[in-house]
Coordinates of C-alpha atoms and ligand atoms in Angstrom, one line a residue:
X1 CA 90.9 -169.0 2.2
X2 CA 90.2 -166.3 -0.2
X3 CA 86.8 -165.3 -1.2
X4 CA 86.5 -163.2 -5.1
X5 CA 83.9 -161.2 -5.0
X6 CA 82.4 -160.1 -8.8
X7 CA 80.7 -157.5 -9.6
X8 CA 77.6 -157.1 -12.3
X9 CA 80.3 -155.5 -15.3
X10 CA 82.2 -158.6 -14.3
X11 CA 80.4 -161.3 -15.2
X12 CA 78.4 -159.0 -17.8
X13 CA 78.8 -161.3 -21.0
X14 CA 80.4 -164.8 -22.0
X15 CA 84.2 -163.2 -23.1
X16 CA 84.1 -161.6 -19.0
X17 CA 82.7 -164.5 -17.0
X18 CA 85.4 -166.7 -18.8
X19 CA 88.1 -164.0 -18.0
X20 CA 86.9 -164.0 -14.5
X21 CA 86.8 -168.1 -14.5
X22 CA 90.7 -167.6 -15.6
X23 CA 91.0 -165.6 -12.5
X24 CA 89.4 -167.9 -9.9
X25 CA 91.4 -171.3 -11.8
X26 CA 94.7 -169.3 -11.0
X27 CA 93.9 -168.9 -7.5
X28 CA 93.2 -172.2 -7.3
X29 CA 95.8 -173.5 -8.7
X30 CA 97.6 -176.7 -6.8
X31 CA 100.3 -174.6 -6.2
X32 CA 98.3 -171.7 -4.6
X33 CA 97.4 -172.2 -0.5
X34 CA 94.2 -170.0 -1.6
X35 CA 91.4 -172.5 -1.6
X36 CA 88.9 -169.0 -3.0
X37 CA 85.8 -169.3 -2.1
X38 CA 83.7 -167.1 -5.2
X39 CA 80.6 -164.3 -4.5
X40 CA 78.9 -163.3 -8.2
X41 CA 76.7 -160.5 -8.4
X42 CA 74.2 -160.7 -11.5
X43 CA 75.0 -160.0 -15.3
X44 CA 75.3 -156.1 -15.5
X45 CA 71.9 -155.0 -15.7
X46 CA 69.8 -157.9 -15.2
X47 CA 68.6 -156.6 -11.2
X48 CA 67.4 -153.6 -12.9
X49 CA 65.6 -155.5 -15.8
X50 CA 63.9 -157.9 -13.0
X51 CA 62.9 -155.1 -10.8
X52 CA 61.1 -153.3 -13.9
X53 CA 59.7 -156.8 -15.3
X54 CA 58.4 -156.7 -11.7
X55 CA 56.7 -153.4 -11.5
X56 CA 55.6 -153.7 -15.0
X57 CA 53.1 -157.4 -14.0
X58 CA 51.3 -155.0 -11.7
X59 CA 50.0 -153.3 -14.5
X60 CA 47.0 -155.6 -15.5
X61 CA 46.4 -158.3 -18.2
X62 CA 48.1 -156.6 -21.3
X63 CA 50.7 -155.3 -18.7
X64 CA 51.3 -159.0 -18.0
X65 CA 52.1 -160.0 -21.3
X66 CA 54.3 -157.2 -21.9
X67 CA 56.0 -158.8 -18.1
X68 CA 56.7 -162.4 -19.7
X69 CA 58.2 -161.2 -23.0
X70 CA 60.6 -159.4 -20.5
X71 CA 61.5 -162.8 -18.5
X72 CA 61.7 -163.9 -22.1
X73 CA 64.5 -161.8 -23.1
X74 CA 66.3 -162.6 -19.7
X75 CA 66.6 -166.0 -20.2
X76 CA 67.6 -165.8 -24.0
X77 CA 70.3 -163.5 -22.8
X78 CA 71.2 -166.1 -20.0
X79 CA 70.9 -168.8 -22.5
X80 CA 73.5 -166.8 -25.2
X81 CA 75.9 -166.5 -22.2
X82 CA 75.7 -169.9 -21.3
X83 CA 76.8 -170.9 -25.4
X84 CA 79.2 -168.8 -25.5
X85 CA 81.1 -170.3 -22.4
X86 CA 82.6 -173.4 -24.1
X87 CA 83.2 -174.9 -27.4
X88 CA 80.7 -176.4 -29.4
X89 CA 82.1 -180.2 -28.4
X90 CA 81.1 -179.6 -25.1
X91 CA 77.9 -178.4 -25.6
X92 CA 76.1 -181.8 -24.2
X93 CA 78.4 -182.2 -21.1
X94 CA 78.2 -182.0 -17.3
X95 CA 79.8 -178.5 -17.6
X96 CA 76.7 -177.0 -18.8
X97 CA 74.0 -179.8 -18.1
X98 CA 73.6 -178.7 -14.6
X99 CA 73.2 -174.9 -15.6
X100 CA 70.4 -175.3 -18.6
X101 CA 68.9 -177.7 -15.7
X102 CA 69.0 -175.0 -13.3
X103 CA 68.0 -172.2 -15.6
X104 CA 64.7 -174.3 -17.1
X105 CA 63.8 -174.4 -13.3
X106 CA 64.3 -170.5 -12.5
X107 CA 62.7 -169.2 -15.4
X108 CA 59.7 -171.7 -14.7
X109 CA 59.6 -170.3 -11.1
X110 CA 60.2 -166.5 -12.0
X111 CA 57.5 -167.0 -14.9
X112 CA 54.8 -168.2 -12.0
X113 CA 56.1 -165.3 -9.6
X114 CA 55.1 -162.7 -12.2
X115 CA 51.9 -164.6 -13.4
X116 CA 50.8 -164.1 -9.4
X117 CA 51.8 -160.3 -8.7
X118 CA 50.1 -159.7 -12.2
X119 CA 46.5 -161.5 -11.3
X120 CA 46.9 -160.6 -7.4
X121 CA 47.7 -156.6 -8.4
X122 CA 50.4 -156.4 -5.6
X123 CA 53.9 -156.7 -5.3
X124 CA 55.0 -156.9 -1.6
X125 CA 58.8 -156.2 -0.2
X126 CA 59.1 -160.0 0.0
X127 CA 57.8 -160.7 -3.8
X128 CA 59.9 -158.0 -5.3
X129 CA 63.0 -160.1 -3.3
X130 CA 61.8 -163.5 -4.6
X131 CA 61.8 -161.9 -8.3
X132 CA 64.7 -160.0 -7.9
X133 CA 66.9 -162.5 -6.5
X134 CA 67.0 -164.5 -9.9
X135 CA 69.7 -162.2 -11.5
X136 CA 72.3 -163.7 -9.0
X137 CA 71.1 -167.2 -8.9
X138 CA 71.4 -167.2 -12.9
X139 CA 74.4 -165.9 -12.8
X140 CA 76.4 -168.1 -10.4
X141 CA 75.5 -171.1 -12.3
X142 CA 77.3 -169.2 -15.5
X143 CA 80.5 -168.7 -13.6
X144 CA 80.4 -172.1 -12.2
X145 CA 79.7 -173.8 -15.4
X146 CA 83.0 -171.4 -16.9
X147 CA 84.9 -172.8 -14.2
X148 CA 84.2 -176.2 -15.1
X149 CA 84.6 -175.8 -18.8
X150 CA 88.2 -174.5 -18.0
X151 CA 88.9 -178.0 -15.8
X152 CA 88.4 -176.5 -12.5
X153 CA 85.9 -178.2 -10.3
X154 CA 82.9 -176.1 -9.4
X155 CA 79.7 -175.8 -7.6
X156 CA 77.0 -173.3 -8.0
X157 CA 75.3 -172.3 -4.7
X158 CA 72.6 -170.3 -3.7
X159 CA 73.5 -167.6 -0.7
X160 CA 69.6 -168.4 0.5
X161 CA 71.6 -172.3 1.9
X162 CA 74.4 -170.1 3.6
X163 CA 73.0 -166.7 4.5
X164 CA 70.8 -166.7 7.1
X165 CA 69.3 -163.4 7.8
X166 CA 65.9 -161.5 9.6
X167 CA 62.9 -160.7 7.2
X168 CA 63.7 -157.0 6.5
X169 CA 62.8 -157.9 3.4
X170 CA 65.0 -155.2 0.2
X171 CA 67.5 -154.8 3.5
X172 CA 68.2 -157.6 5.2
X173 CA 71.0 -158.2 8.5
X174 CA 72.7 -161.3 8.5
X175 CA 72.7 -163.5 11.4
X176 CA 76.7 -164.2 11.7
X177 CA 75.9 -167.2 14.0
X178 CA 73.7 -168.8 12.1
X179 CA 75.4 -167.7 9.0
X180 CA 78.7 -168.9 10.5
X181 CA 77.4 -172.6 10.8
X182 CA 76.5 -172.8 7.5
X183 CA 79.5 -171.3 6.1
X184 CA 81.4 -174.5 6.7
X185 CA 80.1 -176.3 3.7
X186 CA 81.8 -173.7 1.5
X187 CA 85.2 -174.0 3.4
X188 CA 85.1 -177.9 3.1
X189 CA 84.0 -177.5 -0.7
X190 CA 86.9 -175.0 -1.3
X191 CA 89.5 -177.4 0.6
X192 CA 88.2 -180.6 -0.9
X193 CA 89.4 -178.7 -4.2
X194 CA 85.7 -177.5 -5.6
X195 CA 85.3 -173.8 -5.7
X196 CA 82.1 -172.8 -4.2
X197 CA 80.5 -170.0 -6.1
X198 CA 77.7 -168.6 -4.6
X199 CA 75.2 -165.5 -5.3
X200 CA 75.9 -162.2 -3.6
X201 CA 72.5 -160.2 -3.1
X202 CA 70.4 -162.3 -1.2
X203 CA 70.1 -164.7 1.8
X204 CA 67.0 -166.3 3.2
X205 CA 65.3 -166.1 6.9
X206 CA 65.3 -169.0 8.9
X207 CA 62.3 -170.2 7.5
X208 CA 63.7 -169.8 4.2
X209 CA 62.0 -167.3 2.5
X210 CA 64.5 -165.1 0.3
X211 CA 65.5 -161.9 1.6
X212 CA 67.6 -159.4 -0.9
X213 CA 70.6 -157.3 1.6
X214 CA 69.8 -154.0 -0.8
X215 CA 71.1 -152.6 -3.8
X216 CA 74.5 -153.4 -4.4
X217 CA 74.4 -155.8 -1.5
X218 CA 77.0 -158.3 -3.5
X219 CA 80.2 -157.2 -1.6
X220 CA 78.6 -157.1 1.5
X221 CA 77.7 -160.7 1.0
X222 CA 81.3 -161.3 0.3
X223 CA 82.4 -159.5 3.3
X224 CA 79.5 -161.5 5.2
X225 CA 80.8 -165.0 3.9
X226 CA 84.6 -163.9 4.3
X227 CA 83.8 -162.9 7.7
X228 CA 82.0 -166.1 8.3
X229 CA 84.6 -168.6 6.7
X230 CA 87.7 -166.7 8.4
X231 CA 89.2 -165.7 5.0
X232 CA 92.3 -164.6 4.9
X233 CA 91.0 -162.2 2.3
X234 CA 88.3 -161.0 0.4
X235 CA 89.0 -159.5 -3.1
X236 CA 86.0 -157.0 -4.7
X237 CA 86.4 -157.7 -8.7
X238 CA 85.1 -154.4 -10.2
X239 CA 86.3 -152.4 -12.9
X240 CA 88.2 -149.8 -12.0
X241 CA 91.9 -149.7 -10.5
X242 CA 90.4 -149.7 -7.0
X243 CA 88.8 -147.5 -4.4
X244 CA 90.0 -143.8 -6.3
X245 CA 90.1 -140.5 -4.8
X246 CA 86.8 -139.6 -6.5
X247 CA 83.8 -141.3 -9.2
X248 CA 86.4 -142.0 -12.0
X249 CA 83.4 -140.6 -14.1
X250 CA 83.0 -137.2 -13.0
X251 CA 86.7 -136.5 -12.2
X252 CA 89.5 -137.3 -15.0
X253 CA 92.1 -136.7 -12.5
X254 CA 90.7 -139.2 -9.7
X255 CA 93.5 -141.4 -9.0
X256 CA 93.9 -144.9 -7.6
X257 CA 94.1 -145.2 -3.7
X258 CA 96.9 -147.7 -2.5
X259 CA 95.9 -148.1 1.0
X260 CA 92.7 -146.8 3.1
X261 CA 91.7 -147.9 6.8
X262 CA 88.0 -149.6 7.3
X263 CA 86.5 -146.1 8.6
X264 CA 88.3 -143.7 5.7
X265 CA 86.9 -146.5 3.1
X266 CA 83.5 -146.9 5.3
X267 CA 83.0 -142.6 4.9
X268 CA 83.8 -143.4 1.7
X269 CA 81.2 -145.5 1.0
X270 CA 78.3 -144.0 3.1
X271 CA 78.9 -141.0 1.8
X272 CA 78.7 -141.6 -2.2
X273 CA 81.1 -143.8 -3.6
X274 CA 80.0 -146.3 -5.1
X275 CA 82.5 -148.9 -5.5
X276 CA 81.8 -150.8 -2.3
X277 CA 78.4 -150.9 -0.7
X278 CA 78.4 -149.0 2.9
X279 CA 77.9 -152.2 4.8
X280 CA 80.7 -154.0 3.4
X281 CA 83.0 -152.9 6.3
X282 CA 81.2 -153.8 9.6
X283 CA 81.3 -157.8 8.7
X284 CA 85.0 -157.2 7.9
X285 CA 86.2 -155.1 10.6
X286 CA 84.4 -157.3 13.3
X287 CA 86.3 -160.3 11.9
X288 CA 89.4 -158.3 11.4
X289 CA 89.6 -159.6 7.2
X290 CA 91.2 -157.6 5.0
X291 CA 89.3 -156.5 1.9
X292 CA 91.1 -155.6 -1.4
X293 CA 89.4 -153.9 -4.0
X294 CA 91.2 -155.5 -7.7
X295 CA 90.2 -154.6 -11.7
X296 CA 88.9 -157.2 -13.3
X297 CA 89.7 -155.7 -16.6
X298 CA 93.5 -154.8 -15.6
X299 CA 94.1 -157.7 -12.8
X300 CA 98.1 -156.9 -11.9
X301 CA 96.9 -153.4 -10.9
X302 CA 97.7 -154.0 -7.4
X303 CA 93.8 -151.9 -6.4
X304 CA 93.1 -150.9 -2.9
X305 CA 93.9 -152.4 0.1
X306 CA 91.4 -152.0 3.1
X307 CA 92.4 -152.7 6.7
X308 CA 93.2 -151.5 10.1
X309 CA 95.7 -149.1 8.8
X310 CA 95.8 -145.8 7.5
X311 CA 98.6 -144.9 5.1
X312 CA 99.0 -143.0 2.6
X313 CA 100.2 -139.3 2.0
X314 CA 97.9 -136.1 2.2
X315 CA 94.8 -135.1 4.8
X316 CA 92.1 -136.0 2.3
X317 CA 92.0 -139.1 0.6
X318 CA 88.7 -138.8 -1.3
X319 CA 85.8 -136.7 -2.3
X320 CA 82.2 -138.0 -2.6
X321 CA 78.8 -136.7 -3.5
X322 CA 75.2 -137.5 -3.1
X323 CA 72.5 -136.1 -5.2
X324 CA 68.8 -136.0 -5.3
X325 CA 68.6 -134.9 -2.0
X326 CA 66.7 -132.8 0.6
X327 CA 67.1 -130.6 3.2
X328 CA 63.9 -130.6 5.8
X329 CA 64.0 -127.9 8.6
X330 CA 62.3 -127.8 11.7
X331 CA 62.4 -124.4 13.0
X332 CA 61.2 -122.1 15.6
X333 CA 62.3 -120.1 18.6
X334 CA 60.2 -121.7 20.8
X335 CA 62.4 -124.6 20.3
X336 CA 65.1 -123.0 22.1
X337 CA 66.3 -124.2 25.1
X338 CA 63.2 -127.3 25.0
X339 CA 65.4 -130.9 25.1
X340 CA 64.4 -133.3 22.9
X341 CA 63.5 -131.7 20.3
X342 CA 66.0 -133.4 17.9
X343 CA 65.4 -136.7 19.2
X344 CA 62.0 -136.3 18.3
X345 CA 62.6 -135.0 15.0
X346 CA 64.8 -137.8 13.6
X347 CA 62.0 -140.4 15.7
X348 CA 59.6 -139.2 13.5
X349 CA 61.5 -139.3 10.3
X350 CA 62.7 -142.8 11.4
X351 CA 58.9 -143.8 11.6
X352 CA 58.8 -143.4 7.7
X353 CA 62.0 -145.4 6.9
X354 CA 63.6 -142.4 5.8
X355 CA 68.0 -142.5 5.7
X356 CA 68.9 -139.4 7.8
X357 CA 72.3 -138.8 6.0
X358 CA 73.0 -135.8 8.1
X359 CA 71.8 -133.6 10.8
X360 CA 72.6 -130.2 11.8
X361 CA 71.8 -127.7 14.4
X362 CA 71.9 -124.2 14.6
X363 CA 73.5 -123.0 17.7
X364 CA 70.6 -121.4 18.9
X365 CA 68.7 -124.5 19.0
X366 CA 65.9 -122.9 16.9
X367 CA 66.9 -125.0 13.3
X368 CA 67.2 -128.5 13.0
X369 CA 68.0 -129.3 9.5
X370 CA 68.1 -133.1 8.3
X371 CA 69.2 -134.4 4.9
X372 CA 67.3 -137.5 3.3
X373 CA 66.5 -138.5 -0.1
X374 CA 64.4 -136.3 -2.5
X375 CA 62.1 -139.5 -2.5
X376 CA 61.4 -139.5 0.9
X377 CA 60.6 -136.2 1.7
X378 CA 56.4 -136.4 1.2
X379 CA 56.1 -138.9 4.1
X380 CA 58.7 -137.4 6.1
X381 CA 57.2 -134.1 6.0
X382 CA 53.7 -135.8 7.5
X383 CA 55.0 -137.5 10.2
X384 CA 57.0 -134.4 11.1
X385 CA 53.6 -132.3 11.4
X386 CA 52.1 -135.0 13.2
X387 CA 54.5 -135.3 15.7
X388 CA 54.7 -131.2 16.6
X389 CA 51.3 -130.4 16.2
X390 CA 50.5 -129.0 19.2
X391 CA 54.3 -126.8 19.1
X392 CA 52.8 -126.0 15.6
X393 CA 49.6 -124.6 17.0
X394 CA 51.3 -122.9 19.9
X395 CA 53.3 -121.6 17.6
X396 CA 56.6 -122.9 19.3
X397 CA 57.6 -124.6 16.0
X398 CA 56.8 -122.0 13.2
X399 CA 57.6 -123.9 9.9
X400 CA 58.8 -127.8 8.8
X401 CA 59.2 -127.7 5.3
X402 CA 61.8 -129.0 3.0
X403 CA 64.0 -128.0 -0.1
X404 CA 64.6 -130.4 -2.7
X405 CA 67.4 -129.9 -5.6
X406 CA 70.6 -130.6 -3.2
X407 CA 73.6 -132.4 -3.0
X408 CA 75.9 -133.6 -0.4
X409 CA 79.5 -133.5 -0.8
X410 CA 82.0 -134.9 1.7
X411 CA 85.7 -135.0 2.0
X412 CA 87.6 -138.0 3.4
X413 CA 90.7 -138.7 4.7
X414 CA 92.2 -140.0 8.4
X415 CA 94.6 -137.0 8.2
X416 CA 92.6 -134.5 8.7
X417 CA 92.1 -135.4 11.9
X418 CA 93.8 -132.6 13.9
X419 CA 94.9 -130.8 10.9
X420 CA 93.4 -127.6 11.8
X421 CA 91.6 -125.4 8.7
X422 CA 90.4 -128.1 6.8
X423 CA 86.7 -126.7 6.8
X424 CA 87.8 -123.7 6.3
X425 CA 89.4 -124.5 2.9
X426 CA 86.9 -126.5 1.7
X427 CA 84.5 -123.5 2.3
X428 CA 86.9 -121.0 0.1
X429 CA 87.1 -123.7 -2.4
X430 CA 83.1 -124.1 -2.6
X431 CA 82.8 -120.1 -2.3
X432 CA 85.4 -119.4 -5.4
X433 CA 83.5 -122.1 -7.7
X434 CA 80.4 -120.3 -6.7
X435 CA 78.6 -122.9 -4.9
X436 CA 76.3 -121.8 -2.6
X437 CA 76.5 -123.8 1.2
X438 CA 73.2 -124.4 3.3
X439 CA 74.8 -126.7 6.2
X440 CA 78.2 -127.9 7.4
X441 CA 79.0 -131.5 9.3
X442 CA 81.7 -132.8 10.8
X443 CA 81.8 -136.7 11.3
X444 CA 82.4 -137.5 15.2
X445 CA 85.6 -139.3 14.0
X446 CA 86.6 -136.1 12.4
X447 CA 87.7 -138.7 9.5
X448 CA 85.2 -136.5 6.6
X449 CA 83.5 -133.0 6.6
X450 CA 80.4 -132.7 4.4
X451 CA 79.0 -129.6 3.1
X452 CA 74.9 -129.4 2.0
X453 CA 75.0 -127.5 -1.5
X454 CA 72.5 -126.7 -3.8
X455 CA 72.0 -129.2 -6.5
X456 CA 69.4 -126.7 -8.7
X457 CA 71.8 -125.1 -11.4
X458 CA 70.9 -122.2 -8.8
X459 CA 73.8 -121.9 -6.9
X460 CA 75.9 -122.2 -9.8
X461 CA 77.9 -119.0 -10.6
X462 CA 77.8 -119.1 -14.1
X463 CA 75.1 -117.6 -15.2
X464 CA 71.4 -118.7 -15.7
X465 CA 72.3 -121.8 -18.2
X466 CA 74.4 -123.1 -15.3
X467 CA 72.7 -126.7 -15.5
X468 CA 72.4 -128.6 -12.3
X469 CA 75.1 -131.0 -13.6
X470 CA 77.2 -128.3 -13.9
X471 CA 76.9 -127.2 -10.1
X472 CA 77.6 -130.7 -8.7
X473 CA 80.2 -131.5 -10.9
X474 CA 82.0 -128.0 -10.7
X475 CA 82.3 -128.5 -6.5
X476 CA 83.3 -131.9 -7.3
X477 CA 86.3 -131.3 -9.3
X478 CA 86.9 -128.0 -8.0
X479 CA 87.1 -129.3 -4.0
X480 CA 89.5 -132.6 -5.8
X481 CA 91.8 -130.5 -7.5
X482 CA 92.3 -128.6 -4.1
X483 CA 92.5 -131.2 -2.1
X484 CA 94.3 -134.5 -3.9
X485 CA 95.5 -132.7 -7.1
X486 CA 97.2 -130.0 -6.0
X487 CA 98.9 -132.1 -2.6
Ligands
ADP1 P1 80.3 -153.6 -9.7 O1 79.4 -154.0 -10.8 O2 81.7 -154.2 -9.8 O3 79.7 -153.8 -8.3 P2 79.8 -150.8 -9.4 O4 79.3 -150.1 -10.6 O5 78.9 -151.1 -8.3 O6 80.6 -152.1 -9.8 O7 81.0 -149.9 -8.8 C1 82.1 -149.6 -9.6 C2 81.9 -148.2 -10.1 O8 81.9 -147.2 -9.0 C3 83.0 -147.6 -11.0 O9 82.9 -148.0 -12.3 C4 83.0 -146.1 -10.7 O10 82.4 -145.5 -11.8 C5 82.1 -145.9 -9.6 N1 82.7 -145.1 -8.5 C6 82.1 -144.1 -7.8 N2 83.0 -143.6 -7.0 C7 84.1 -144.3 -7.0 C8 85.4 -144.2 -6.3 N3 85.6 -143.3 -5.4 N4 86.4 -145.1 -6.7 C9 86.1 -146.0 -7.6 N5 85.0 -146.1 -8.3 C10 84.0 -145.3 -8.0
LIG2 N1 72.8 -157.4 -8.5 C1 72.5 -156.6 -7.3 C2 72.3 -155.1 -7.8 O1 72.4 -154.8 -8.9 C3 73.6 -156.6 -6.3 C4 75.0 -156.2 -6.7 O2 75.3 -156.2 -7.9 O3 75.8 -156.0 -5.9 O4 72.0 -154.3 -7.0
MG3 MG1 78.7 -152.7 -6.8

C-alpha cells in the first residue's frame, strides 16, 4: 500500500490535478503491487481565501455580502477546474456527475455557515474549522473525478469518515485506534482496485463535528492514514526536489537532500522548514513507515527519503529559520538559587496557548529567556506578571518584558553529534556577517543548535538601510555557505 500525498501547488489548477491523476493511474497500474491510497490538500490558496471569507462575515450586513461574493468566486474557480478536467464529450458523465453533485451541496452548506457567523457576530475555533475545511473537501472530488476521466476507478472521501480525532478544534490529535478501524475501508477500496482519495486537513471528533489538524496539516494526515493502513510508504507530492538543505527561496545554493533520519527531518521541520508539517513524523516513526518527499513538477527526481537512518555526508544537513518572533525574559537575582522558577514560567505561558520554541537559562539562574511568536507575546506577558506578582513586589523578579523583531535560526544535521566546535563556528559565522546573537540552544539530541538573532535590520552590519530582510537572509546564506556549501 502506498499512500500520495498532494500538496495545495499540486492540485492548484486543471493542467496539475490531471498531471497528478497521471501519477496516481501509474501507481496503480495492474502491473504495480502499490494499491496507493491518495491524501489531497486544497487548490493552492483556497484555505487562505476561506479563512478570510470567514473573518470578513463577522463584519456585519454589508460585510456579509462582501462574504458570499467571496464563496462565489470559490466555487466558479472550483467549477473552471472541474471543466477543464475532461473533454467536452464527457461533460454529462459519471466522471463529473458525482463532483458538480458534491460541490452544489458544499457551496449550499458553506453559504449557510457564513450566513450564521455573519448574523450571530462570532466565529468560534469550531466554525472557522467547519468553513475552512471546504477547500479540501472540494478538492478531493477534483482529483477523484481526474482519476476517473483517465479510466482509473475512484472514490472521493472525506477524512471527517476516517479520522477520528479530540475537539482541539484549529489543532486537533488523532485517535490512531479509532482512526485505525476506520482506515480499513480505504485498504479494501485501494485492493478492490478504486483509489481512495481523501482530504488532508481535517478529521472529525467522535461525534462528528469537523476538526481541522492546523496549518499545513495535509501531510500529517497522510502520515496519520499511512500509519493507520500499514503503508509501505507514504510519498509528499510538493514542488520542489525534496526536503533541501535550506528554503529553496532564500538560498540559490540549497540543494536536494538524498537521505535524512525521522529526527534530522523532524528539527527540520519544527524548526522552519516548511516542506513537511512538524507532526508529520511522530505517526510515521511510531509505525515505523517510510516517508518520501517527491516533485510533482519533476517526478523521476528521486526527492528525499525519510526513515530510521541517517546517511548522507557532512555534520549539518540543513539550515532553518523562524521569523516574527519574540524573546520574553524573566529576570532577577532573587531568582537565584529559588527551584521552579522555570517551571513556572513556561506554566504560565502554557496557560495562554503560547508555542515555546526555545528556552534558555543564564547560568546564574537570574534570566530565563523564552522564544514564542511576536503574536503571542501581549497575553503571554499578562499571565507572566500574574503569576510572579508577589516576586515582582518583593522585588525578587525585577523585570518580564519582551523584545519583538527576532528570528530563530537552527542548524541540523545527525553528524554533529560529537563533532566538537560546531557552535563555535556557527557563532564566527553569525559574528563575521554582523548578526548580533541574544541566546544559544542546543537540542537534547544534540541533532540542531539554534541561535536567537535580531530580526530588526538592527543587528545588521551594513549600515542604517540594512532592511530586516537583509539581516535574516544574510545569516541564512551566510551560516549555508559555511556549513553545506563549502563541505
Ligand atoms: P505543499 O503545497 O506541497 O504542501 P508547501 O508550500 O507547504 O507545499 O511546501 C513546499 C515549499 O516549502 C517549497 O516550495 C519551498 O519553498 C518551501 N521550503 C522551505 N524550506 C524548505 C526546505 N528546507 N526544503 C524544501 N522546501 C522548503
Ligand atoms: N489546505 C491546508 C492549508 O493550506 C492544509 C495543507 O495544505 O496542508 O493549510
Ligand atoms: Mg505544505
Amino acid at each position: 500500500m502506498l499512500v500520495m500525498k498532494f500538496g495545495g501547488s499540486s492540485v492548484a489548477d486543471a493542467g496539475r490535478i490531471r498531471q497528478v491523476a497521471e501519477l496516481v493511474s501509474a501507481a496503480a497500474g495492474p502491473s504495480e503491487p502499490a494499491a496507493p491510497i491518495v491524501v489531497s490538500s486544497a487548490m493552492g490558496g483556497v484555505t487562505d481565501r476561506l479563512f478570510a471569507l470567514a473573518r470578513t462575515a463577522l463584519g456585519g450586513r454589508d460585510a456579509r455580502a462582501d462574504a458570499l461574493e467571496r464563496v462565489a468566486a470559490l466555487q466558479r474557480h472550483h467549477d473552471e477546474a472541474l471543466a477543464g478536467l475532461e473533454p467536452a464529450r464527457l461533460v454529462d458523465d459519471n466522471t463529473t456527475r458525482t463532483a458538480r453533485e458534491r460541490f452544489d451541496r458544499y457551496f449550499t452548506e458553506l453559504r449557510d455557515i457564513v450566513i450564521g457567523v455573519s448574523l450571530l457576530g462570532e466565529l468560534s475555533p469550531r466554525s472557522l474549522d467547519a468553513i475552512t475545511s471546504y477547500g479540501e473537501k472540494l478538492a478531493v472530488e477534483l482529483v477523484a473525478a481526474a482519476l476517473r476521466a483517465g479510466g482509473t476507478p475512484a472514490e472521493a472521501i472525506s477524512a471527517e469518515e476516517i479520522v477520528v480525532t479530540d475537539d482541539a478544534f484549529g489543532n486537533a490529535a488523532p485517535d490512531m485506534a479509532a482512526t485505525t478501524e476506520r482506515a480499513a475501508r480505504l485498504s479494501d477500496l485501494a485492493r478492490a482496485g478504486t483509489v481512495p482519495v481523501v482530504t488532508g486537513y481535517i478529521g472529525a471528533s467522535p461525534a462528528g463535528v469537523t476538526t481541522t489538524l492546523g496549518r499545513n496539516g495535509s501531510d500529517y494526515s497522510a502520515a496519520i492514514i499511512g500509519a493507520a493502513v500499514g503503508a509501505d510508504e507514504v510519498w509528499i507530492w510538493t514542488d520542489v526536489d525534496g526536503v533541501m538543505s535550506a528554503d529553496p527561496r532564500l538560498v540559490a545554493g540549497a540543494r536536494s537532500l538524498p537521505a535524512l533520519s525521522y529526527v534530522e527531518a523532524s528539527e527540520l521541520a519544527y524548526f522552519g522548514s516548511k516542506v513537511i508539517h512538524p507532526r508529520t513524523i511522530v505517526p510515521a516513526v511510531t509505525a515505523g513507515v517510510p516517508i518520501r518527499i517527491k516533485n510533482t513538477f519533476n517526478p523521476t527526481h528521486p526527492g528525499t527519503l525519510i526513515g530510521a537512518d541517517a546517511s548522507g555526508s557532512g555534520a549539518v544537513k540543513g539550515v532553518t529559520v523562524i521569523r516574527d518572533l519574540a524573546l520574553v525574559t524573566v529576570e532577577g537575582l532573587g531568582m537565584l538559587g529559588v527551584p521552579g522558577i522555570a517551571a513556572r514560567t513556561l506554566g504560565a505561558v502554557a496557560t495562554t496557548g503560547a508555542n515555546v520554541l526555545m528556552i534558555s537559562q543564564s547560568s546564574s539562574e537570574s534570566n530565563i529567556a523564552l522564544v514564542i511568536a511576536r503574536s503571542e507575546v501581549a497575553p503571554a506577558l499578562r499571565a507572566l506578571r500574574d503569576a510572579f506578582a508577589p516576586e515582582l513586589r518583593r522585588h525578587d523578579v525585577d523585570a518580564i518584558g519582551a523584545r519583538d523583531g527576532m528570528a530563530i535560526i537552527t542548524i541540523v544535521g545527525s553528524g554533529m553529534r560529537g563533532t566538537p566546535g560546531m557552535a563555535g563556528r556557527f557563532f564566527s559565522v553569525l559574528g563575521r556577517a554582523g548578526i548580533n546573537v541574544s541566546a544559544i540552544a542546543q537540542g537534547s539530541s544534540e541533532y540542531s543548535i539554534s541561535c536567537v538573532i535580531h530580526d530588526d535590520g538592527t543587528g545588521a552590519g551594513s549600515g542604517d538601510s540594512a532592511s530586516s530582510e537583509h539581516t535574516v537572509h544574510d545569516a541564512l546564506r551566510a551560516v549555508h555557505h559555511e556549513f553545506i556549501e563549502t563541505q
